[in-house]
Amino acid sequence: MDGLLHQVFSGLATGGIYASVALALVMIYQATHHINFAQGEMAMFSTYIALALINAGLPYWVAFAATLVFSFAMGAIIQRVLLQPLANAPVLALVGVFIGMMLIFNNTAGWIFSYTLKPFPSPFGEGGPMVGGMLSPHELGSTCVTLGVLLSVWAFFRFTRLGLAMRAAAYNPVSSQLVGIPVARMLALGWGLAAAIGAIAGMMVAPVVFLDPNMMAGVLLYAFAGALLGGITNPLGAVIGGFLVGVIENIGGAYIVGTGLKLSLALVIIVAVLVLKPSGLFGKTLASRV
Amino acid sequence: MSTPEGAAAPGGVLLDVRGLHAGYGEIKVLHGLDFMVSAGGVTTLLGANGAGKTTTLRAISGMIRTSGDIVLAGAPIGGKATEAIAALGVAHVPDGRGTFMELTVEENLRLGAYTRRDNPAADMEKMFTYFPKLRQRFRQQAGTLSGGEQQMLAIARALMLRPRLLLLDEPSFGLAPLIVREIFEIMRTVIAQEGTSILVVEQNAALALAIADRAYLLETGRIVMSGPATEIRKDEAVRRSYLGY
Ligand SMILES: Nc1ncnc2c1ncn2[C@@H]1O[C@H](COP(=O)(O)OP(=O)(O)OP(=O)(O)O)[C@@H](O)[C@H]1O
Ligand SMILES: [Mg+2]
């Protein structure tokens, strides 16, 4: 029983990482109706930047903040330079661009930082298990960080003028322009924000899995499964889906398929959702009368 | 047209359009329109299906490429971005109303005031006095409103910008006659109290002519008749083709 509870808790801790990346995916999806397959690689690249800054002697949290700024700029610039010109391009062209970006980030990271596994520091120290032996300090700390991120993002979209404008621009670009919202700028902001969220997820997962250029491949798959499970059209659903996938992965890995086959659980979830309920558990079906 | 600060005096020309050409890619729709909206006045653009009414409003809002002169309060706005034109005080209720369906009524109204930095609460309250039905729907998703309520929301959203020029695209479209009458009654009150300058496009000529002071008749992208609304209303041909009596 204790073992199961332990799996649930540590599943929630990794689930927070998936939830963050799922949120980043959904934010871009809502605005553009595309899945940014490069989201994970962008996060991986950001994490290398963080490591470089830490190795250069910056205190952890300063490097953390600088990485967020870097990632935000990187996301916004990618949108502006690469994707804005392709706004009306066919879907396949965009898929090509996303896959291209994925490869470029992966290879560039390998080329600059090498493909060897690198330890990444945790700001929460080593120490023994906490919360009645259920969580390591890093698991507890990273869960708090991801929850903090998710809450702030929610509050930003819910309560600020800019957040409302970004939602409006995603839902209805034409009407948004008519009320004076610079839609292109909102898209760039959204990309920046998504990249920053991904960077946090990367920095939180790296101490657990070690940093290498392929670190985020599995995370992206789980996050995508989470986003689909919760509902790709519903940010809150995607976040819940991310947590669920974390728990399913841990329990499934411990008791059902074994750790070697854990990743296949993500594929099972993806296929099951697409077949049984494509809108996901919390996907919105808007009752609109026109 | 040499008013200082572009603050068109009452009765002066607010919107002056000359030789307006516009279309969609290769397709030419407007072939040199001349028309104007006076400050504090209501101008209506009448015409049958496909005459180019919607296209004209899109041209003013910078949603499509144009040539010719579009001058708002002395300043040319042709070629500017749509959001920049909105920031200059042009509020456009588009074809199909442009409601943010997934957002609440309140959020729709807040978005209407996006270009203004001040607190929109007072204006929102004013919208509820004009459109009492919206007050009960305040927290409701806009997509769940009835067609009439959505049209009211669309007009209220546009008024939240405190527009110097309001562009309305067929506010009567798809609504029951009783609702249409209600909306036009409210429009009359708004015009009287706010003095908003309006360019309203309509197929329902009788309605539009009742609130307008100036009218233009559009046929396949050309203006074929213009004058004070009272005179257009009396015109034999207009009566037969557009007023149905
Ligand atoms: N997006 C578009 N792409 C290509 N052609 C268009 C487009 N929108 C309108 N048109 C064409 O432009 C012409 C004028 O259309 P417009 O929508 O301006 O007419 P309208 O007077 O508003 O008509 P209605 O009363 O039906 O709304 C029509 O021939 C129409 O087919
Ligand atoms: Mg039209």
Coordinates of C-alpha atoms in Angstrom, one line a residue, chain B:
Chain B
M1 CA -11.0 69.8 -44.0
S2 CA -8.4 71.6 -42.0
T3 CA -9.7 71.1 -38.5
P4 CA -7.0 71.2 -35.9
E5 CA -6.0 67.8 -34.3
G6 CA -8.3 66.1 -36.7
A7 CA -11.2 66.8 -34.3
A8 CA -13.9 67.1 -36.9
A9 CA -16.4 69.7 -35.9
P10 CA -20.0 68.6 -35.6
G11 CA -21.5 68.7 -39.1
G12 CA -18.0 68.6 -40.6
V13 CA -16.7 65.6 -42.6
L14 CA -15.4 62.8 -40.3
L15 CA -14.8 60.2 -43.0
D16 CA -14.0 61.2 -46.5
V17 CA -13.6 58.4 -49.1
R18 CA -12.6 59.2 -52.7
G19 CA -12.0 56.9 -55.6
L20 CA -12.0 53.8 -53.5
H21 CA -11.0 50.6 -55.3
A22 CA -10.8 47.3 -53.5
G23 CA -11.2 43.6 -54.1
Y24 CA -9.9 40.2 -53.3
G25 CA -6.8 39.3 -55.1
E26 CA -7.6 39.4 -58.8
I27 CA -11.3 40.0 -58.2
K28 CA -12.2 43.7 -58.3
V29 CA -15.2 44.5 -56.3
L30 CA -15.3 48.2 -55.7
H31 CA -14.8 50.5 -58.7
G32 CA -14.1 54.0 -57.4
L33 CA -16.5 54.9 -54.6
D34 CA -16.9 58.5 -53.3
F35 CA -18.8 58.9 -50.1
M36 CA -18.6 60.5 -46.7
V37 CA -19.8 60.4 -43.1
S38 CA -20.3 63.7 -41.3
A39 CA -19.2 64.1 -37.7
G40 CA -22.1 63.1 -35.5
G41 CA -24.1 61.9 -38.6
V42 CA -25.4 58.6 -39.6
T43 CA -24.7 57.5 -43.2
T44 CA -26.2 54.3 -44.7
L45 CA -24.9 52.3 -47.6
L46 CA -27.7 50.4 -49.3
G47 CA -27.4 47.7 -51.8
A48 CA -28.4 44.2 -52.9
N49 CA -26.6 40.9 -52.1
G50 CA -23.1 41.1 -53.5
A51 CA -23.1 44.8 -54.2
G52 CA -19.9 45.3 -52.2
K53 CA -21.2 46.7 -48.9
T54 CA -19.2 44.4 -46.7
T55 CA -16.2 44.9 -48.9
T56 CA -16.5 48.7 -48.4
L57 CA -16.4 48.4 -44.6
R58 CA -13.5 45.9 -44.8
A59 CA -11.7 48.5 -47.0
I60 CA -12.2 51.2 -44.4
S61 CA -10.9 48.9 -41.6
G62 CA -7.8 48.0 -43.6
M63 CA -8.8 44.3 -43.8
I64 CA -8.2 44.2 -47.5
R65 CA -5.9 46.1 -49.9
T66 CA -7.2 49.3 -51.3
S67 CA -6.4 52.2 -53.5
G68 CA -7.9 55.6 -53.4
D69 CA -8.2 58.0 -50.5
I70 CA -9.7 57.1 -47.1
V71 CA -9.4 60.1 -44.8
L72 CA -10.5 60.0 -41.2
A73 CA -10.8 63.4 -39.5
G74 CA -8.2 64.8 -41.8
A75 CA -5.7 62.0 -41.6
P76 CA -5.3 59.4 -44.3
I77 CA -5.8 55.9 -43.0
G78 CA -5.5 53.9 -46.2
G79 CA -2.9 51.1 -46.0
K80 CA -2.7 51.2 -42.2
A81 CA -3.1 47.9 -40.2
T82 CA -6.5 47.0 -39.0
E83 CA -5.5 47.2 -35.3
A84 CA -4.0 50.7 -35.9
I85 CA -7.2 51.9 -37.5
A86 CA -9.2 50.6 -34.5
A87 CA -6.8 52.4 -32.3
L88 CA -7.7 55.6 -34.2
G89 CA -11.3 55.2 -33.1
V90 CA -12.9 53.1 -35.8
A91 CA -15.1 50.4 -34.3
H92 CA -16.3 47.8 -36.7
V93 CA -19.1 45.3 -36.1
P94 CA -18.4 42.9 -38.9
D95 CA -20.4 40.7 -41.1
G96 CA -21.4 37.8 -38.8
R97 CA -21.0 40.0 -35.7
G98 CA -17.4 38.9 -34.8
T99 CA -18.4 37.7 -31.3
F100 CA -15.8 36.0 -29.2
M101 CA -18.0 32.9 -28.7
E102 CA -15.7 31.1 -26.2
L103 CA -15.4 34.2 -23.9
T104 CA -17.9 35.6 -21.5
V105 CA -20.1 38.7 -22.2
E106 CA -18.0 40.6 -19.8
E107 CA -14.8 39.6 -21.5
N108 CA -16.2 40.6 -24.9
L109 CA -17.0 44.0 -23.6
R110 CA -13.5 44.4 -22.0
L111 CA -12.0 43.5 -25.3
G112 CA -14.1 46.2 -27.0
A113 CA -12.2 48.7 -24.7
Y114 CA -8.8 47.2 -25.5
T115 CA -7.5 50.3 -27.1
R116 CA -8.3 52.4 -24.1
R117 CA -6.1 52.3 -21.0
D118 CA -8.7 53.5 -18.5
N119 CA -11.0 51.4 -16.4
P120 CA -13.9 50.2 -18.6
A121 CA -16.3 49.6 -15.7
A122 CA -18.3 52.8 -16.1
D123 CA -18.7 52.3 -19.8
M124 CA -19.8 48.7 -19.2
E125 CA -22.5 50.0 -16.8
K126 CA -23.6 52.4 -19.5
M127 CA -23.9 49.5 -22.0
F128 CA -26.2 47.7 -19.6
T129 CA -28.5 50.7 -19.5
Y130 CA -28.7 50.7 -23.3
F131 CA -28.9 46.9 -23.5
P132 CA -30.5 45.6 -20.2
K133 CA -30.6 42.0 -21.6
L134 CA -26.8 41.9 -21.5
R135 CA -26.7 42.6 -17.8
Q136 CA -28.2 39.2 -16.8
R137 CA -25.9 37.5 -19.2
F138 CA -22.8 39.2 -17.9
R139 CA -20.9 36.0 -16.8
Q140 CA -22.3 33.8 -19.5
Q141 CA -20.3 32.5 -22.5
A142 CA -21.2 34.7 -25.5
G143 CA -21.7 31.7 -27.7
T144 CA -24.8 30.7 -25.7
L145 CA -26.6 34.0 -26.4
S146 CA -29.5 34.2 -28.8
G147 CA -28.9 35.9 -32.1
G148 CA -30.5 39.1 -31.0
E149 CA -28.5 39.2 -27.8
Q150 CA -25.3 38.5 -29.8
Q151 CA -26.0 41.5 -32.1
M152 CA -26.6 43.7 -29.0
L153 CA -23.3 42.4 -27.6
A154 CA -21.5 43.1 -30.8
I155 CA -22.8 46.7 -30.9
A156 CA -22.0 47.2 -27.2
R157 CA -18.5 45.8 -27.7
A158 CA -18.0 48.3 -30.5
L159 CA -19.3 51.2 -28.4
M160 CA -16.9 50.2 -25.6
L161 CA -14.1 51.6 -27.8
R162 CA -15.8 55.0 -27.6
P163 CA -15.6 55.1 -31.4
R164 CA -15.4 58.3 -33.4
L165 CA -16.7 56.2 -36.2
L166 CA -18.9 53.1 -35.9
L167 CA -19.1 50.7 -38.8
L168 CA -22.1 48.4 -38.7
D169 CA -22.5 45.6 -41.2
E170 CA -26.2 44.5 -41.5
P171 CA -27.2 44.7 -37.9
S172 CA -30.6 43.3 -38.9
F173 CA -29.2 40.2 -40.6
G174 CA -30.9 36.9 -39.6
L175 CA -33.0 38.4 -36.8
A176 CA -36.8 38.4 -36.2
P177 CA -38.5 41.7 -37.1
L178 CA -39.4 42.3 -33.5
I179 CA -35.8 42.0 -32.3
V180 CA -34.6 44.1 -35.2
R181 CA -37.0 46.9 -34.2
E182 CA -35.8 46.7 -30.6
I183 CA -32.1 47.0 -31.7
F184 CA -32.8 49.9 -34.0
E185 CA -34.8 51.6 -31.2
I186 CA -31.7 51.2 -29.0
M187 CA -29.5 52.5 -31.8
R188 CA -31.6 55.6 -32.0
T189 CA -31.1 56.2 -28.2
V190 CA -27.4 55.7 -28.5
I191 CA -27.1 58.1 -31.4
A192 CA -29.1 60.7 -29.5
Q193 CA -27.1 60.3 -26.3
E194 CA -23.6 59.6 -27.6
G195 CA -23.6 61.5 -30.9
T196 CA -21.6 58.7 -32.4
S197 CA -20.9 59.0 -36.1
I198 CA -22.0 55.8 -37.9
L199 CA -21.7 54.2 -41.3
V200 CA -24.3 51.4 -41.4
V201 CA -24.7 49.0 -44.2
E202 CA -28.1 47.4 -44.8
Q203 CA -30.2 45.4 -47.1
N204 CA -33.2 46.5 -45.1
A205 CA -33.4 50.0 -46.5
A206 CA -36.5 51.1 -44.7
L207 CA -34.8 50.5 -41.3
A208 CA -31.5 52.1 -42.2
L209 CA -33.1 55.1 -43.8
A210 CA -35.1 55.7 -40.7
I211 CA -32.0 56.3 -38.6
A212 CA -29.7 57.8 -41.3
D213 CA -29.3 61.4 -42.4
R214 CA -27.4 60.5 -45.6
A215 CA -27.7 57.5 -47.9
Y216 CA -25.8 56.0 -50.8
L217 CA -27.0 53.3 -53.1
L218 CA -24.4 50.7 -54.2
E219 CA -24.8 48.5 -57.3
T220 CA -22.1 46.1 -58.3
G221 CA -19.3 48.1 -56.7
R222 CA -20.5 51.5 -57.9
I223 CA -22.5 54.2 -56.2
V224 CA -25.5 54.9 -58.3
M225 CA -27.4 57.3 -56.1
S226 CA -26.7 59.5 -53.1
G227 CA -28.3 62.2 -51.1
P228 CA -30.1 63.0 -47.8
A229 CA -31.9 60.0 -46.4
T230 CA -35.2 61.8 -46.6
E231 CA -34.9 62.3 -50.3
I232 CA -33.6 58.8 -51.0
R233 CA -36.6 57.4 -49.1
K234 CA -38.9 59.3 -51.5
D235 CA -37.2 58.1 -54.6
E236 CA -39.5 56.1 -56.8
A237 CA -36.9 53.5 -58.0
V238 CA -35.5 53.0 -54.5
R239 CA -39.0 52.6 -53.2
R240 CA -39.8 49.9 -55.7
S241 CA -36.5 47.9 -55.5
Y242 CA -35.5 48.3 -51.9
L243 CA -38.5 49.4 -49.8
G244 CA -41.1 47.2 -51.4
Y245 CA -44.0 49.6 -51.6

